[in-house]
Amino acid sequence: GGIITQTPKFLIGQEGQKLTLKCQQNFNHDTMYWYRQDSGKGLRLIYYSITENDLQKGDLSEGYDASREKKSSFSLTVTSAQKNEMAVFLCASSIRAGGYAEQFFGPGTRLTVL
Amino acid sequence: GDSVTQTEGLVTLTKGLPVMLNCTYQTTYSPFLFWYVQHLNEAPKLLLKSSTDNKRTEHQGFYATLHKSSSSFHLQKSSVQLSDSALYFCALRGGSALGRLHFGAGTQLIVIP
């Protein structure tokens, strides 16, 4: 088994601030993902990384940057936090891209922008 | 492009009744379908998955059958329990974009005593 760790668990920012969220997995998975979830709503893909040196935009990449520092870690940066923004950012990983590969999710980072 | 539609946003049921949560999909490639469940303040977890046409797949009392003819993968359970209250997502991986899942909007299931 393995685990996905996301830091911080809670993040409070100011409007216009640049904020970084971190994700670590010890599954030794190739593929990692960042999703945004607004309260009780669906998952929107922000960025994903198929392998260690890859980076792909998702449906919601505008306003975000991402970095796959090494196989086990994937960071997400909110480039300019929007006032009154509230969302949960979920990191996920899968053993490989494509096919039947299951995605495992981390516990999330809850963002509040004042 | 690939997409998933879940028609019910909210389903409220009394304990012990059967449930069916709808999921239809669109892709031009061979589909892999997944159901994820997310309990309150928890991470989504895989419930079941399938890529085989007309074969029922089951897990934890839930079951679903992929029907390619109707592009559907509905989730069912014969008797819901209070602990089944959660957000359920249907997801599709087609061949159009390697690695990514396309999630539906989710269905909130609330089971009442």
Short mmCIF file of C-alpha atoms in Angstrom, two decimals:
data_model
loop_
_atom_site.label_atom_id
_atom_site.label_comp_id
_atom_site.label_asym_id
_atom_site.label_seq_id
_atom_site.Cartn_x
_atom_site.Cartn_y
_atom_site.Cartn_z
CA GLY A 1 0.00 0.00 0.00
CA GLY A 2 0.88 3.62 -0.05
CA ILE A 3 -0.26 7.06 0.89
CA ILE A 4 -0.68 10.50 -0.61
CA THR A 5 0.22 13.43 1.60
CA GLN A 6 -0.93 16.95 0.86
CA THR A 7 0.39 20.04 2.59
CA PRO A 8 -0.89 22.23 3.98
CA LYS A 9 -4.22 20.79 5.05
CA PHE A 10 -5.71 24.28 5.33
CA LEU A 11 -4.49 27.35 3.47
CA ILE A 12 -5.70 30.88 4.04
CA GLY A 13 -4.52 33.51 1.61
CA GLN A 14 -5.03 37.10 0.65
CA GLU A 15 -6.38 38.36 -2.64
CA GLY A 16 -3.60 38.53 -5.25
CA GLN A 17 -1.27 36.30 -3.28
CA LYS A 18 0.73 33.50 -4.89
CA LEU A 19 0.06 30.24 -3.05
CA THR A 20 1.75 26.85 -3.36
CA LEU A 21 0.23 23.48 -2.54
CA LYS A 22 2.35 20.34 -2.28
CA CYS A 23 1.65 16.67 -2.88
CA GLN A 24 3.79 13.62 -2.12
CA GLN A 25 3.03 9.98 -2.93
CA ASN A 26 4.91 6.84 -1.92
CA PHE A 27 3.09 4.45 -4.25
CA ASN A 28 5.91 4.84 -6.81
CA HIS A 29 3.22 5.82 -9.31
CA ASP A 30 4.14 7.34 -12.65
CA THR A 31 1.14 9.63 -13.07
CA MET A 32 -0.05 12.43 -10.83
CA TYR A 33 -3.00 14.83 -11.00
CA TRP A 34 -4.36 18.03 -9.48
CA TYR A 35 -8.13 18.57 -9.21
CA ARG A 36 -10.22 21.39 -7.85
CA GLN A 37 -13.49 20.64 -6.07
CA ASP A 38 -15.93 23.40 -5.15
CA SER A 39 -18.25 22.66 -2.27
CA GLY A 40 -20.23 19.48 -2.90
CA LYS A 41 -19.51 19.68 -6.61
CA GLY A 42 -17.59 17.76 -9.23
CA LEU A 43 -13.86 17.35 -9.82
CA ARG A 44 -12.20 19.62 -12.35
CA LEU A 45 -8.78 18.68 -13.66
CA ILE A 46 -6.20 21.44 -13.38
CA TYR A 47 -2.92 19.78 -14.38
CA TYR A 48 -1.56 16.28 -14.68
CA SER A 49 1.82 14.68 -15.22
CA ILE A 50 2.02 11.35 -17.02
CA THR A 51 5.64 10.70 -16.09
CA GLU A 52 8.32 12.48 -14.13
CA ASN A 53 9.29 14.99 -16.83
CA ASP A 54 5.84 15.58 -18.24
CA LEU A 55 3.24 18.27 -17.62
CA GLN A 56 -0.21 18.48 -19.22
CA LYS A 57 -2.89 21.13 -18.87
CA GLY A 58 -6.32 20.09 -17.78
CA ASP A 59 -9.64 21.87 -18.19
CA LEU A 60 -8.97 24.52 -15.54
CA SER A 61 -5.29 25.39 -15.90
CA GLU A 62 -5.69 29.15 -16.29
CA GLY A 63 -4.59 30.85 -13.10
CA TYR A 64 -2.45 27.91 -12.01
CA ASP A 65 1.07 26.59 -12.54
CA ALA A 66 2.32 23.11 -11.71
CA SER A 67 5.68 21.45 -11.24
CA ARG A 68 6.66 17.77 -11.07
CA GLU A 69 9.83 18.05 -9.06
CA LYS A 70 10.47 14.33 -8.95
CA LYS A 71 8.52 11.12 -9.40
CA SER A 72 7.03 11.27 -5.93
CA SER A 73 6.08 14.95 -5.76
CA PHE A 74 3.81 17.31 -7.67
CA SER A 75 3.21 20.94 -6.68
CA LEU A 76 0.47 23.33 -7.66
CA THR A 77 0.72 27.13 -7.54
CA VAL A 78 -2.24 29.48 -7.50
CA THR A 79 -0.68 32.40 -9.34
CA SER A 80 -3.02 35.09 -7.99
CA ALA A 81 -5.62 34.14 -5.41
CA GLN A 82 -9.12 35.44 -6.08
CA LYS A 83 -11.06 37.18 -3.31
CA ASN A 84 -13.68 35.00 -1.56
CA GLU A 85 -12.41 31.91 -3.34
CA MET A 86 -13.08 28.69 -1.45
CA ALA A 87 -12.27 25.25 -2.78
CA VAL A 88 -10.63 21.94 -1.99
CA PHE A 89 -7.64 20.94 -4.08
CA LEU A 90 -7.20 17.21 -4.46
CA CYS A 91 -4.02 15.50 -5.56
CA ALA A 92 -4.22 12.02 -7.06
CA SER A 93 -1.86 9.44 -8.50
CA SER A 94 -2.10 6.30 -10.61
CA ILE A 95 0.40 3.57 -11.42
CA ARG A 96 0.41 4.57 -15.05
CA ALA A 97 -1.57 6.64 -17.50
CA GLY A 98 -4.40 5.10 -19.43
CA GLY A 99 -6.52 1.99 -19.38
CA TYR A 100 -7.79 0.53 -16.16
CA ALA A 101 -5.38 2.32 -13.82
CA GLU A 102 -7.13 3.46 -10.66
CA GLN A 103 -6.55 6.93 -9.29
CA PHE A 104 -5.80 7.23 -5.59
CA PHE A 105 -6.65 10.55 -3.97
CA GLY A 106 -5.04 12.51 -1.18
CA PRO A 107 -7.01 14.13 1.67
CA GLY A 108 -7.03 17.56 0.05
CA THR A 109 -5.95 21.12 0.79
CA ARG A 110 -8.78 23.49 1.72
CA LEU A 111 -8.18 26.97 0.38
CA THR A 112 -9.88 30.11 1.65
CA VAL A 113 -9.05 33.51 0.24
CA LEU A 114 -9.94 36.53 2.33
CA GLY B 1 -14.47 15.22 -26.88
CA ASP B 2 -15.03 12.72 -24.11
CA SER B 3 -17.73 13.49 -21.56
CA VAL B 4 -19.83 11.98 -18.78
CA THR B 5 -23.37 12.91 -17.80
CA GLN B 6 -24.95 12.22 -14.43
CA THR B 7 -28.52 13.40 -14.59
CA GLU B 8 -29.36 13.45 -10.88
CA GLY B 9 -27.72 16.01 -8.69
CA LEU B 10 -29.43 14.83 -5.52
CA VAL B 11 -31.14 11.57 -4.64
CA THR B 12 -32.85 11.13 -1.28
CA LEU B 13 -34.03 7.66 -0.28
CA THR B 14 -35.31 5.80 2.73
CA LYS B 15 -33.06 3.08 4.14
CA GLY B 16 -33.72 -0.34 2.65
CA LEU B 17 -34.94 0.88 -0.73
CA PRO B 18 -33.16 0.19 -4.03
CA VAL B 19 -31.22 2.90 -5.83
CA MET B 20 -30.01 3.51 -9.35
CA LEU B 21 -27.68 6.41 -10.14
CA ASN B 22 -27.51 7.23 -13.82
CA CYS B 23 -24.34 7.59 -15.84
CA THR B 24 -24.03 7.98 -19.58
CA TYR B 25 -20.90 8.77 -21.48
CA GLN B 26 -19.60 9.92 -24.83
CA THR B 27 -16.35 8.84 -26.43
CA THR B 28 -15.16 7.72 -29.82
CA TYR B 29 -12.65 5.31 -28.23
CA SER B 30 -12.93 2.09 -26.28
CA PRO B 31 -14.22 3.17 -22.87
CA PHE B 32 -13.04 2.43 -19.34
CA LEU B 33 -15.73 3.39 -16.80
CA PHE B 34 -15.33 4.00 -13.09
CA TRP B 35 -17.53 4.83 -10.12
CA TYR B 36 -15.92 6.75 -7.25
CA VAL B 37 -17.54 7.44 -3.88
CA GLN B 38 -16.71 10.39 -1.64
CA HIS B 39 -17.97 10.48 1.93
CA LEU B 40 -18.21 13.79 3.72
CA ASN B 41 -14.78 15.36 4.35
CA GLU B 42 -13.00 12.37 2.85
CA ALA B 43 -11.11 11.76 -0.37
CA PRO B 44 -12.84 10.04 -3.31
CA LYS B 45 -12.26 6.28 -3.45
CA LEU B 46 -12.80 3.81 -6.25
CA LEU B 47 -16.01 1.82 -5.88
CA LEU B 48 -15.96 -0.24 -9.08
CA LYS B 49 -14.78 -0.19 -12.67
CA SER B 50 -15.39 -1.91 -15.99
CA SER B 51 -14.39 -1.99 -19.62
CA THR B 52 -16.26 -5.18 -20.56
CA ASP B 53 -19.51 -4.84 -22.42
CA ASN B 54 -22.61 -6.36 -20.79
CA LYS B 55 -20.74 -7.77 -17.81
CA ARG B 56 -21.96 -6.92 -14.30
CA THR B 57 -19.28 -5.79 -11.87
CA GLU B 58 -19.92 -5.68 -8.12
CA HIS B 59 -18.30 -4.32 -4.99
CA GLN B 60 -19.57 -3.66 -1.47
CA GLY B 61 -23.15 -4.39 -2.47
CA PHE B 62 -23.08 -1.96 -5.38
CA TYR B 63 -23.16 -3.15 -8.97
CA ALA B 64 -23.02 -1.75 -12.47
CA THR B 65 -23.09 -3.07 -16.02
CA LEU B 66 -21.38 -1.35 -18.92
CA HIS B 67 -23.68 -1.19 -21.92
CA LYS B 68 -21.80 0.10 -24.92
CA SER B 69 -24.94 0.03 -27.07
CA SER B 70 -26.53 2.71 -24.91
CA SER B 71 -23.27 4.27 -23.60
CA SER B 72 -24.36 3.72 -20.02
CA PHE B 73 -22.86 2.56 -16.74
CA HIS B 74 -25.57 3.02 -14.10
CA LEU B 75 -24.78 2.30 -10.45
CA GLN B 76 -27.27 0.21 -8.49
CA LYS B 77 -27.80 -1.23 -5.06
CA SER B 78 -30.72 -3.35 -3.97
CA SER B 79 -31.02 -1.98 -0.44
CA VAL B 80 -29.37 1.28 0.62
CA GLN B 81 -27.97 1.83 4.10
CA LEU B 82 -27.42 5.02 6.08
CA SER B 83 -23.67 4.62 5.51
CA ASP B 84 -24.20 4.85 1.75
CA SER B 85 -24.89 8.57 2.07
CA ALA B 86 -22.13 10.13 -0.02
CA LEU B 87 -21.24 11.86 -3.28
CA TYR B 88 -20.93 9.44 -6.20
CA PHE B 89 -18.94 10.22 -9.33
CA CYS B 90 -18.98 8.39 -12.62
CA ALA B 91 -15.76 8.72 -14.62
CA LEU B 92 -14.62 7.82 -18.10
CA ARG B 93 -11.22 7.16 -19.55
CA GLY B 94 -11.35 7.01 -23.31
CA GLY B 95 -8.42 6.77 -25.65
CA SER B 96 -8.60 10.40 -26.68
CA ALA B 97 -6.36 11.73 -23.89
CA LEU B 98 -3.87 9.35 -22.33
CA GLY B 99 -4.01 9.27 -18.58
CA ARG B 100 -6.87 11.50 -17.69
CA LEU B 101 -10.33 10.70 -16.39
CA HIS B 102 -13.40 12.69 -17.30
CA PHE B 103 -15.64 12.99 -14.25
CA GLY B 104 -19.36 13.55 -14.19
CA ALA B 105 -20.80 16.31 -12.03
CA GLY B 106 -21.60 13.85 -9.26
CA THR B 107 -24.77 12.63 -7.54
CA GLN B 108 -25.32 13.30 -3.87
CA LEU B 109 -27.08 10.33 -2.27
CA ILE B 110 -28.78 10.95 1.07
CA VAL B 111 -30.25 7.97 2.89
CA ILE B 112 -32.76 8.70 5.63
CA PRO B 113 -33.98 6.37 8.39
#
